[in-house]
JSON list of C-alpha atoms in Angstrom, two decimals:
[
{"chain": "A", "resi": 1, "resn": "UNK", "atom": "CA", "xyz": [80.11, 60.79, -34.95]},
{"chain": "A", "resi": 2, "resn": "UNK", "atom": "CA", "xyz": [79.37, 63.50, -32.74]},
{"chain": "A", "resi": 3, "resn": "UNK", "atom": "CA", "xyz": [81.49, 64.60, -30.05]},
{"chain": "A", "resi": 4, "resn": "UNK", "atom": "CA", "xyz": [80.53, 65.25, -26.54]},
{"chain": "A", "resi": 5, "resn": "UNK", "atom": "CA", "xyz": [82.15, 67.36, -23.75]},
{"chain": "A", "resi": 6, "resn": "UNK", "atom": "CA", "xyz": [81.18, 67.62, -20.41]},
{"chain": "A", "resi": 7, "resn": "UNK", "atom": "CA", "xyz": [82.46, 70.27, -17.67]},
{"chain": "A", "resi": 8, "resn": "UNK", "atom": "CA", "xyz": [83.86, 70.53, -15.26]},
{"chain": "A", "resi": 9, "resn": "UNK", "atom": "CA", "xyz": [85.50, 67.21, -15.17]},
{"chain": "A", "resi": 10, "resn": "UNK", "atom": "CA", "xyz": [85.68, 67.38, -11.33]},
{"chain": "A", "resi": 11, "resn": "UNK", "atom": "CA", "xyz": [83.39, 69.02, -8.57]},
{"chain": "A", "resi": 12, "resn": "UNK", "atom": "CA", "xyz": [84.24, 68.87, -4.95]},
{"chain": "A", "resi": 13, "resn": "UNK", "atom": "CA", "xyz": [81.14, 70.19, -2.87]},
{"chain": "A", "resi": 14, "resn": "UNK", "atom": "CA", "xyz": [79.97, 71.05, 0.50]},
{"chain": "A", "resi": 15, "resn": "UNK", "atom": "CA", "xyz": [77.01, 69.72, 1.51]},
{"chain": "A", "resi": 16, "resn": "UNK", "atom": "CA", "xyz": [73.91, 71.85, 0.81]},
{"chain": "A", "resi": 17, "resn": "UNK", "atom": "CA", "xyz": [75.46, 73.47, -2.11]},
{"chain": "A", "resi": 18, "resn": "UNK", "atom": "CA", "xyz": [74.24, 73.94, -5.47]},
{"chain": "A", "resi": 19, "resn": "UNK", "atom": "CA", "xyz": [75.99, 73.05, -8.82]},
{"chain": "A", "resi": 20, "resn": "UNK", "atom": "CA", "xyz": [75.73, 73.02, -12.21]},
{"chain": "A", "resi": 21, "resn": "UNK", "atom": "CA", "xyz": [76.99, 70.79, -15.01]},
{"chain": "A", "resi": 22, "resn": "UNK", "atom": "CA", "xyz": [77.46, 71.46, -18.56]},
{"chain": "A", "resi": 23, "resn": "UNK", "atom": "CA", "xyz": [77.23, 69.04, -21.51]},
{"chain": "A", "resi": 24, "resn": "UNK", "atom": "CA", "xyz": [78.07, 70.47, -25.05]},
{"chain": "A", "resi": 25, "resn": "UNK", "atom": "CA", "xyz": [77.65, 68.57, -28.34]},
{"chain": "A", "resi": 26, "resn": "UNK", "atom": "CA", "xyz": [79.38, 69.14, -31.72]},
{"chain": "A", "resi": 27, "resn": "UNK", "atom": "CA", "xyz": [76.28, 68.49, -33.68]},
{"chain": "A", "resi": 28, "resn": "UNK", "atom": "CA", "xyz": [72.58, 68.37, -33.70]},
{"chain": "A", "resi": 29, "resn": "UNK", "atom": "CA", "xyz": [71.18, 65.39, -31.28]},
{"chain": "A", "resi": 30, "resn": "UNK", "atom": "CA", "xyz": [67.52, 63.60, -31.15]},
{"chain": "A", "resi": 31, "resn": "UNK", "atom": "CA", "xyz": [68.35, 62.15, -28.17]},
{"chain": "A", "resi": 32, "resn": "UNK", "atom": "CA", "xyz": [69.77, 63.46, -24.93]},
{"chain": "A", "resi": 33, "resn": "UNK", "atom": "CA", "xyz": [70.28, 61.74, -21.88]},
{"chain": "A", "resi": 34, "resn": "UNK", "atom": "CA", "xyz": [71.77, 62.42, -18.45]},
{"chain": "A", "resi": 35, "resn": "UNK", "atom": "CA", "xyz": [72.80, 59.64, -16.24]},
{"chain": "A", "resi": 36, "resn": "UNK", "atom": "CA", "xyz": [74.45, 59.00, -12.54]},
{"chain": "A", "resi": 37, "resn": "UNK", "atom": "CA", "xyz": [76.80, 56.10, -12.16]},
{"chain": "A", "resi": 38, "resn": "UNK", "atom": "CA", "xyz": [76.86, 55.48, -8.23]},
{"chain": "A", "resi": 39, "resn": "UNK", "atom": "CA", "xyz": [80.27, 54.44, -6.59]},
{"chain": "A", "resi": 40, "resn": "UNK", "atom": "CA", "xyz": [78.89, 50.86, -7.19]},
{"chain": "A", "resi": 41, "resn": "UNK", "atom": "CA", "xyz": [79.14, 51.35, -10.90]},
{"chain": "A", "resi": 42, "resn": "UNK", "atom": "CA", "xyz": [75.14, 51.33, -11.37]},
{"chain": "A", "resi": 43, "resn": "UNK", "atom": "CA", "xyz": [74.19, 53.51, -14.44]},
{"chain": "A", "resi": 44, "resn": "UNK", "atom": "CA", "xyz": [70.82, 55.51, -13.19]},
{"chain": "A", "resi": 45, "resn": "UNK", "atom": "CA", "xyz": [68.76, 57.18, -15.37]},
{"chain": "A", "resi": 46, "resn": "UNK", "atom": "CA", "xyz": [68.06, 61.32, -14.42]},
{"chain": "A", "resi": 47, "resn": "UNK", "atom": "CA", "xyz": [66.42, 62.87, -17.76]},
{"chain": "A", "resi": 48, "resn": "UNK", "atom": "CA", "xyz": [65.62, 62.00, -20.97]},
{"chain": "A", "resi": 49, "resn": "UNK", "atom": "CA", "xyz": [65.44, 65.71, -22.48]},
{"chain": "A", "resi": 50, "resn": "UNK", "atom": "CA", "xyz": [66.13, 65.86, -26.12]},
{"chain": "A", "resi": 51, "resn": "UNK", "atom": "CA", "xyz": [64.97, 69.83, -25.52]},
{"chain": "A", "resi": 52, "resn": "UNK", "atom": "CA", "xyz": [63.38, 71.61, -23.18]},
{"chain": "A", "resi": 53, "resn": "UNK", "atom": "CA", "xyz": [63.23, 71.58, -19.25]},
{"chain": "A", "resi": 54, "resn": "UNK", "atom": "CA", "xyz": [62.59, 68.91, -16.61]},
{"chain": "A", "resi": 55, "resn": "UNK", "atom": "CA", "xyz": [62.60, 68.68, -13.02]},
{"chain": "A", "resi": 56, "resn": "UNK", "atom": "CA", "xyz": [62.87, 65.96, -10.69]},
{"chain": "A", "resi": 57, "resn": "UNK", "atom": "CA", "xyz": [63.06, 66.81, -7.15]},
{"chain": "A", "resi": 58, "resn": "UNK", "atom": "CA", "xyz": [66.48, 68.79, -6.56]},
{"chain": "A", "resi": 59, "resn": "UNK", "atom": "CA", "xyz": [67.79, 67.99, -9.80]},
{"chain": "A", "resi": 60, "resn": "UNK", "atom": "CA", "xyz": [66.54, 69.83, -13.01]},
{"chain": "A", "resi": 61, "resn": "UNK", "atom": "CA", "xyz": [67.93, 69.64, -16.46]},
{"chain": "A", "resi": 62, "resn": "UNK", "atom": "CA", "xyz": [67.81, 72.03, -19.50]},
{"chain": "A", "resi": 63, "resn": "UNK", "atom": "CA", "xyz": [68.84, 71.30, -23.21]},
{"chain": "A", "resi": 64, "resn": "UNK", "atom": "CA", "xyz": [68.87, 74.36, -25.76]},
{"chain": "A", "resi": 65, "resn": "UNK", "atom": "CA", "xyz": [68.71, 71.95, -28.86]},
{"chain": "A", "resi": 66, "resn": "UNK", "atom": "CA", "xyz": [69.32, 74.62, -31.42]},
{"chain": "A", "resi": 67, "resn": "UNK", "atom": "CA", "xyz": [72.69, 75.57, -29.53]},
{"chain": "A", "resi": 68, "resn": "UNK", "atom": "CA", "xyz": [73.87, 72.28, -29.04]},
{"chain": "A", "resi": 69, "resn": "UNK", "atom": "CA", "xyz": [74.10, 72.41, -25.06]},
{"chain": "A", "resi": 70, "resn": "UNK", "atom": "CA", "xyz": [72.02, 70.72, -22.22]},
{"chain": "A", "resi": 71, "resn": "UNK", "atom": "CA", "xyz": [72.80, 71.73, -18.68]},
{"chain": "A", "resi": 72, "resn": "UNK", "atom": "CA", "xyz": [72.00, 69.41, -15.29]},
{"chain": "A", "resi": 73, "resn": "UNK", "atom": "CA", "xyz": [71.20, 71.59, -12.14]},
{"chain": "A", "resi": 74, "resn": "UNK", "atom": "CA", "xyz": [71.55, 69.84, -8.55]},
{"chain": "A", "resi": 75, "resn": "UNK", "atom": "CA", "xyz": [70.52, 71.99, -5.67]},
{"chain": "A", "resi": 76, "resn": "UNK", "atom": "CA", "xyz": [70.61, 71.67, -1.88]},
{"chain": "A", "resi": 77, "resn": "UNK", "atom": "CA", "xyz": [73.54, 68.25, -2.93]},
{"chain": "A", "resi": 78, "resn": "UNK", "atom": "CA", "xyz": [73.72, 65.53, -0.24]},
{"chain": "A", "resi": 79, "resn": "UNK", "atom": "CA", "xyz": [76.53, 63.05, 0.09]},
{"chain": "A", "resi": 80, "resn": "UNK", "atom": "CA", "xyz": [74.16, 60.76, -1.88]},
{"chain": "A", "resi": 81, "resn": "UNK", "atom": "CA", "xyz": [74.79, 62.60, -5.17]},
{"chain": "A", "resi": 82, "resn": "UNK", "atom": "CA", "xyz": [78.39, 61.90, -5.18]},
{"chain": "A", "resi": 83, "resn": "UNK", "atom": "CA", "xyz": [79.25, 59.72, -8.48]},
{"chain": "A", "resi": 84, "resn": "UNK", "atom": "CA", "xyz": [79.92, 60.43, -11.86]},
{"chain": "A", "resi": 85, "resn": "UNK", "atom": "CA", "xyz": [77.70, 62.06, -13.74]},
{"chain": "A", "resi": 86, "resn": "UNK", "atom": "CA", "xyz": [77.14, 61.28, -17.85]},
{"chain": "A", "resi": 87, "resn": "UNK", "atom": "CA", "xyz": [75.55, 63.09, -20.33]},
{"chain": "A", "resi": 88, "resn": "UNK", "atom": "CA", "xyz": [74.99, 61.21, -23.60]},
{"chain": "A", "resi": 89, "resn": "UNK", "atom": "CA", "xyz": [73.69, 62.02, -27.01]},
{"chain": "A", "resi": 90, "resn": "UNK", "atom": "CA", "xyz": [72.17, 60.61, -30.11]},
{"chain": "A", "resi": 91, "resn": "UNK", "atom": "CA", "xyz": [72.93, 62.18, -33.55]},
{"chain": "A", "resi": 92, "resn": "UNK", "atom": "CA", "xyz": [69.77, 62.54, -35.77]},
{"chain": "A", "resi": 93, "resn": "UNK", "atom": "CA", "xyz": [71.51, 60.38, -38.33]},
{"chain": "A", "resi": 94, "resn": "UNK", "atom": "CA", "xyz": [72.40, 57.32, -36.39]},
{"chain": "A", "resi": 95, "resn": "UNK", "atom": "CA", "xyz": [71.15, 55.10, -33.39]},
{"chain": "A", "resi": 96, "resn": "UNK", "atom": "CA", "xyz": [74.34, 54.96, -31.27]},
{"chain": "A", "resi": 97, "resn": "UNK", "atom": "CA", "xyz": [74.28, 57.05, -27.85]},
{"chain": "A", "resi": 98, "resn": "UNK", "atom": "CA", "xyz": [77.51, 58.62, -27.54]},
{"chain": "A", "resi": 99, "resn": "UNK", "atom": "CA", "xyz": [78.97, 59.48, -24.11]},
{"chain": "A", "resi": 100, "resn": "UNK", "atom": "CA", "xyz": [81.04, 62.53, -22.64]},
{"chain": "A", "resi": 101, "resn": "UNK", "atom": "CA", "xyz": [83.99, 61.84, -20.21]},
{"chain": "A", "resi": 102, "resn": "UNK", "atom": "CA", "xyz": [81.47, 62.59, -17.27]},
{"chain": "A", "resi": 103, "resn": "UNK", "atom": "CA", "xyz": [81.49, 64.97, -14.39]},
{"chain": "A", "resi": 104, "resn": "UNK", "atom": "CA", "xyz": [83.08, 63.45, -11.15]},
{"chain": "A", "resi": 105, "resn": "UNK", "atom": "CA", "xyz": [80.89, 65.01, -8.58]},
{"chain": "A", "resi": 106, "resn": "UNK", "atom": "CA", "xyz": [82.06, 64.39, -4.57]},
{"chain": "A", "resi": 107, "resn": "UNK", "atom": "CA", "xyz": [79.75, 66.11, -1.76]},
{"chain": "A", "resi": 108, "resn": "UNK", "atom": "CA", "xyz": [81.25, 66.67, 1.57]},
{"chain": "A", "resi": 109, "resn": "UNK", "atom": "CA", "xyz": [79.61, 66.26, 4.55]},
{"chain": "B", "resi": 1, "resn": "UNK", "atom": "CA", "xyz": [65.39, 48.54, -11.14]},
{"chain": "B", "resi": 2, "resn": "UNK", "atom": "CA", "xyz": [65.80, 49.38, -15.06]},
{"chain": "B", "resi": 3, "resn": "UNK", "atom": "CA", "xyz": [64.10, 46.48, -16.18]},
{"chain": "B", "resi": 4, "resn": "UNK", "atom": "CA", "xyz": [67.39, 45.10, -18.37]},
{"chain": "B", "resi": 5, "resn": "UNK", "atom": "CA", "xyz": [68.88, 42.03, -16.69]},
{"chain": "B", "resi": 6, "resn": "UNK", "atom": "CA", "xyz": [72.47, 40.85, -17.19]},
{"chain": "B", "resi": 7, "resn": "UNK", "atom": "CA", "xyz": [74.60, 38.03, -15.96]},
{"chain": "B", "resi": 8, "resn": "UNK", "atom": "CA", "xyz": [77.09, 37.54, -14.56]},
{"chain": "B", "resi": 9, "resn": "UNK", "atom": "CA", "xyz": [77.43, 40.48, -12.58]},
{"chain": "B", "resi": 10, "resn": "UNK", "atom": "CA", "xyz": [81.04, 39.38, -11.81]},
{"chain": "B", "resi": 11, "resn": "UNK", "atom": "CA", "xyz": [83.58, 37.21, -13.86]},
{"chain": "B", "resi": 12, "resn": "UNK", "atom": "CA", "xyz": [87.20, 36.57, -13.15]},
{"chain": "B", "resi": 13, "resn": "UNK", "atom": "CA", "xyz": [88.92, 34.29, -15.41]},
{"chain": "B", "resi": 14, "resn": "UNK", "atom": "CA", "xyz": [92.60, 34.13, -17.05]},
{"chain": "B", "resi": 15, "resn": "UNK", "atom": "CA", "xyz": [93.92, 35.44, -20.13]},
{"chain": "B", "resi": 16, "resn": "UNK", "atom": "CA", "xyz": [93.72, 33.41, -23.49]},
{"chain": "B", "resi": 17, "resn": "UNK", "atom": "CA", "xyz": [90.18, 32.17, -22.17]},
{"chain": "B", "resi": 18, "resn": "UNK", "atom": "CA", "xyz": [86.59, 32.91, -23.47]},
{"chain": "B", "resi": 19, "resn": "UNK", "atom": "CA", "xyz": [83.63, 34.21, -21.68]},
{"chain": "B", "resi": 20, "resn": "UNK", "atom": "CA", "xyz": [79.80, 35.02, -22.50]},
{"chain": "B", "resi": 21, "resn": "UNK", "atom": "CA", "xyz": [77.90, 37.84, -20.71]},
{"chain": "B", "resi": 22, "resn": "UNK", "atom": "CA", "xyz": [74.14, 37.71, -21.30]},
{"chain": "B", "resi": 23, "resn": "UNK", "atom": "CA", "xyz": [71.27, 40.66, -21.60]},
{"chain": "B", "resi": 24, "resn": "UNK", "atom": "CA", "xyz": [67.73, 40.06, -21.10]},
{"chain": "B", "resi": 25, "resn": "UNK", "atom": "CA", "xyz": [65.92, 43.65, -22.18]},
{"chain": "B", "resi": 26, "resn": "UNK", "atom": "CA", "xyz": [62.99, 45.43, -20.92]},
{"chain": "B", "resi": 27, "resn": "UNK", "atom": "CA", "xyz": [59.91, 43.85, -21.82]},
{"chain": "B", "resi": 28, "resn": "UNK", "atom": "CA", "xyz": [58.90, 45.07, -25.09]},
{"chain": "B", "resi": 29, "resn": "UNK", "atom": "CA", "xyz": [62.23, 46.80, -26.14]},
{"chain": "B", "resi": 30, "resn": "UNK", "atom": "CA", "xyz": [63.46, 45.50, -29.46]},
{"chain": "B", "resi": 31, "resn": "UNK", "atom": "CA", "xyz": [67.05, 46.86, -29.48]},
{"chain": "B", "resi": 32, "resn": "UNK", "atom": "CA", "xyz": [69.94, 46.08, -27.58]},
{"chain": "B", "resi": 33, "resn": "UNK", "atom": "CA", "xyz": [73.12, 47.88, -26.79]},
{"chain": "B", "resi": 34, "resn": "UNK", "atom": "CA", "xyz": [76.59, 47.04, -25.36]},
{"chain": "B", "resi": 35, "resn": "UNK", "atom": "CA", "xyz": [78.91, 49.07, -24.15]},
{"chain": "B", "resi": 36, "resn": "UNK", "atom": "CA", "xyz": [82.20, 48.98, -22.38]},
{"chain": "B", "resi": 37, "resn": "UNK", "atom": "CA", "xyz": [83.39, 51.15, -19.54]},
{"chain": "B", "resi": 38, "resn": "UNK", "atom": "CA", "xyz": [87.24, 50.60, -18.54]},
{"chain": "B", "resi": 39, "resn": "UNK", "atom": "CA", "xyz": [89.07, 51.47, -15.35]},
{"chain": "B", "resi": 40, "resn": "UNK", "atom": "CA", "xyz": [88.64, 55.29, -15.27]},
{"chain": "B", "resi": 41, "resn": "UNK", "atom": "CA", "xyz": [87.31, 55.58, -18.74]},
{"chain": "B", "resi": 42, "resn": "UNK", "atom": "CA", "xyz": [84.01, 56.86, -20.24]},
{"chain": "B", "resi": 43, "resn": "UNK", "atom": "CA", "xyz": [81.33, 54.24, -21.94]},
{"chain": "B", "resi": 44, "resn": "UNK", "atom": "CA", "xyz": [82.52, 53.36, -25.28]},
{"chain": "B", "resi": 45, "resn": "UNK", "atom": "CA", "xyz": [79.82, 51.80, -27.79]},
{"chain": "B", "resi": 46, "resn": "UNK", "atom": "CA", "xyz": [80.31, 48.21, -28.87]},
{"chain": "B", "resi": 47, "resn": "UNK", "atom": "CA", "xyz": [77.50, 47.23, -30.91]},
{"chain": "B", "resi": 48, "resn": "UNK", "atom": "CA", "xyz": [73.50, 47.26, -31.45]},
{"chain": "B", "resi": 49, "resn": "UNK", "atom": "CA", "xyz": [70.92, 44.99, -32.72]},
{"chain": "B", "resi": 50, "resn": "UNK", "atom": "CA", "xyz": [67.62, 45.34, -33.44]},
{"chain": "B", "resi": 51, "resn": "UNK", "atom": "CA", "xyz": [64.74, 42.73, -33.71]},
{"chain": "B", "resi": 52, "resn": "UNK", "atom": "CA", "xyz": [67.75, 40.14, -34.08]},
{"chain": "B", "resi": 53, "resn": "UNK", "atom": "CA", "xyz": [69.74, 42.14, -36.76]},
{"chain": "B", "resi": 54, "resn": "UNK", "atom": "CA", "xyz": [72.99, 44.07, -36.24]},
{"chain": "B", "resi": 55, "resn": "UNK", "atom": "CA", "xyz": [72.02, 47.89, -36.52]},
{"chain": "B", "resi": 56, "resn": "UNK", "atom": "CA", "xyz": [75.37, 50.00, -35.27]},
{"chain": "B", "resi": 57, "resn": "UNK", "atom": "CA", "xyz": [78.99, 48.63, -35.04]},
{"chain": "B", "resi": 58, "resn": "UNK", "atom": "CA", "xyz": [81.20, 50.84, -32.65]},
{"chain": "B", "resi": 59, "resn": "UNK", "atom": "CA", "xyz": [84.64, 50.06, -31.48]},
{"chain": "B", "resi": 60, "resn": "UNK", "atom": "CA", "xyz": [84.19, 46.65, -31.04]},
{"chain": "B", "resi": 61, "resn": "UNK", "atom": "CA", "xyz": [87.50, 44.09, -31.23]},
{"chain": "B", "resi": 62, "resn": "UNK", "atom": "CA", "xyz": [87.60, 41.07, -34.07]},
{"chain": "B", "resi": 63, "resn": "UNK", "atom": "CA", "xyz": [87.69, 38.87, -30.88]},
{"chain": "B", "resi": 64, "resn": "UNK", "atom": "CA", "xyz": [84.61, 39.93, -29.66]},
{"chain": "B", "resi": 65, "resn": "UNK", "atom": "CA", "xyz": [80.89, 39.09, -31.24]},
{"chain": "B", "resi": 66, "resn": "UNK", "atom": "CA", "xyz": [77.51, 39.55, -30.24]},
{"chain": "B", "resi": 67, "resn": "UNK", "atom": "CA", "xyz": [74.20, 38.34, -31.30]},
{"chain": "B", "resi": 68, "resn": "UNK", "atom": "CA", "xyz": [70.79, 38.94, -30.63]},
{"chain": "B", "resi": 69, "resn": "UNK", "atom": "CA", "xyz": [68.39, 35.78, -30.28]},
{"chain": "B", "resi": 70, "resn": "UNK", "atom": "CA", "xyz": [64.65, 35.49, -31.28]},
{"chain": "B", "resi": 71, "resn": "UNK", "atom": "CA", "xyz": [63.48, 36.12, -27.68]},
{"chain": "B", "resi": 72, "resn": "UNK", "atom": "CA", "xyz": [65.41, 39.31, -28.00]},
{"chain": "B", "resi": 73, "resn": "UNK", "atom": "CA", "xyz": [67.95, 38.50, -25.23]},
{"chain": "B", "resi": 74, "resn": "UNK", "atom": "CA", "xyz": [71.83, 38.97, -26.07]},
{"chain": "B", "resi": 75, "resn": "UNK", "atom": "CA", "xyz": [74.90, 37.64, -25.83]},
{"chain": "B", "resi": 76, "resn": "UNK", "atom": "CA", "xyz": [78.27, 39.08, -25.90]},
{"chain": "B", "resi": 77, "resn": "UNK", "atom": "CA", "xyz": [81.22, 36.68, -26.51]},
{"chain": "B", "resi": 78, "resn": "UNK", "atom": "CA", "xyz": [84.73, 37.93, -25.60]},
{"chain": "B", "resi": 79, "resn": "UNK", "atom": "CA", "xyz": [87.64, 35.46, -26.49]},
{"chain": "B", "resi": 80, "resn": "UNK", "atom": "CA", "xyz": [91.37, 35.21, -26.72]},
{"chain": "B", "resi": 81, "resn": "UNK", "atom": "CA", "xyz": [90.98, 37.49, -23.31]},
{"chain": "B", "resi": 82, "resn": "UNK", "atom": "CA", "xyz": [93.89, 40.16, -22.49]},
{"chain": "B", "resi": 83, "resn": "UNK", "atom": "CA", "xyz": [94.44, 41.71, -19.24]},
{"chain": "B", "resi": 84, "resn": "UNK", "atom": "CA", "xyz": [92.86, 45.10, -21.44]},
{"chain": "B", "resi": 85, "resn": "UNK", "atom": "CA", "xyz": [89.58, 43.52, -21.87]},
{"chain": "B", "resi": 86, "resn": "UNK", "atom": "CA", "xyz": [89.45, 43.95, -18.18]},
{"chain": "B", "resi": 87, "resn": "UNK", "atom": "CA", "xyz": [86.07, 46.25, -17.52]},
{"chain": "B", "resi": 88, "resn": "UNK", "atom": "CA", "xyz": [82.55, 46.79, -16.86]},
{"chain": "B", "resi": 89, "resn": "UNK", "atom": "CA", "xyz": [80.56, 45.55, -19.72]},
{"chain": "B", "resi": 90, "resn": "UNK", "atom": "CA", "xyz": [76.94, 47.38, -19.83]},
{"chain": "B", "resi": 91, "resn": "UNK", "atom": "CA", "xyz": [73.78, 46.38, -21.81]},
{"chain": "B", "resi": 92, "resn": "UNK", "atom": "CA", "xyz": [71.31, 49.01, -22.47]},
{"chain": "B", "resi": 93, "resn": "UNK", "atom": "CA", "xyz": [67.84, 48.32, -24.52]},
{"chain": "B", "resi": 94, "resn": "UNK", "atom": "CA", "xyz": [65.46, 51.04, -26.07]},
{"chain": "B", "resi": 95, "resn": "UNK", "atom": "CA", "xyz": [62.01, 50.33, -27.59]},
{"chain": "B", "resi": 96, "resn": "UNK", "atom": "CA", "xyz": [63.00, 50.78, -30.90]},
{"chain": "B", "resi": 97, "resn": "UNK", "atom": "CA", "xyz": [66.19, 51.23, -33.21]},
{"chain": "B", "resi": 98, "resn": "UNK", "atom": "CA", "xyz": [66.00, 53.77, -36.07]},
{"chain": "B", "resi": 99, "resn": "UNK", "atom": "CA", "xyz": [66.67, 57.23, -35.64]},
{"chain": "B", "resi": 100, "resn": "UNK", "atom": "CA", "xyz": [64.11, 57.62, -32.84]},
{"chain": "B", "resi": 101, "resn": "UNK", "atom": "CA", "xyz": [65.40, 55.04, -30.40]},
{"chain": "B", "resi": 102, "resn": "UNK", "atom": "CA", "xyz": [63.81, 56.09, -27.56]},
{"chain": "B", "resi": 103, "resn": "UNK", "atom": "CA", "xyz": [65.45, 56.51, -23.76]},
{"chain": "B", "resi": 104, "resn": "UNK", "atom": "CA", "xyz": [67.91, 53.85, -23.23]},
{"chain": "B", "resi": 105, "resn": "UNK", "atom": "CA", "xyz": [67.72, 51.57, -20.24]},
{"chain": "B", "resi": 106, "resn": "UNK", "atom": "CA", "xyz": [71.13, 50.06, -18.69]},
{"chain": "B", "resi": 107, "resn": "UNK", "atom": "CA", "xyz": [71.36, 46.83, -16.83]},
{"chain": "B", "resi": 108, "resn": "UNK", "atom": "CA", "xyz": [73.66, 46.41, -13.88]},
{"chain": "B", "resi": 109, "resn": "UNK", "atom": "CA", "xyz": [76.88, 45.85, -15.69]},
{"chain": "B", "resi": 110, "resn": "UNK", "atom": "CA", "xyz": [79.21, 42.71, -15.85]},
{"chain": "B", "resi": 111, "resn": "UNK", "atom": "CA", "xyz": [82.44, 43.21, -14.34]},
{"chain": "B", "resi": 112, "resn": "UNK", "atom": "CA", "xyz": [85.01, 41.25, -15.93]},
{"chain": "B", "resi": 113, "resn": "UNK", "atom": "CA", "xyz": [88.56, 40.78, -14.67]},
{"chain": "B", "resi": 114, "resn": "UNK", "atom": "CA", "xyz": [91.14, 38.76, -16.44]},
{"chain": "B", "resi": 115, "resn": "UNK", "atom": "CA", "xyz": [94.06, 37.96, -14.63]}
]
């Protein structure tokens, strides 16, 4: 199966700062998703983005499928953005979604 | 609300016992996936069902089993429980189960504590 590598593993920000999270894949994927796991453990869908760029409020994501990576941008961060951000990809020949280890984001007031 | 319903939300039991976790997928979704998230760990894929048939198997222990019923809800059975089985168990669903699964949506999880 594919390997999913996320960076950085931990990130501490002051409220209002911007950040970029990265996800690298060992092989081609045809399904790529970003999730936010809040402190209560819920997995919230952020983006379904096999390729291209999408924006949703202060968050945006870009996937460059040919180079096997995806980026999640968080602008003007808020304390409620704290939690773990996961990216997950599905290899083209399979049906399972493989998760990275996550980026633990802490936004301080 | 993702539309995926999991019960129970919390479960505390003893070693050696057996539990059943239940998942109802989003309306219209045919595929159900089970994932395990142990403390401070990532999400590990356990098993996938599509329209009642097993489609893919991951790192699922022999003590664990799952099935998907004709109404498309799924159950994950965990038996001979050990302390290490304590984890958050997620169910997800997607419209299809083939190479183009579509977007997966996750339930809120069932938090299992084995004492």
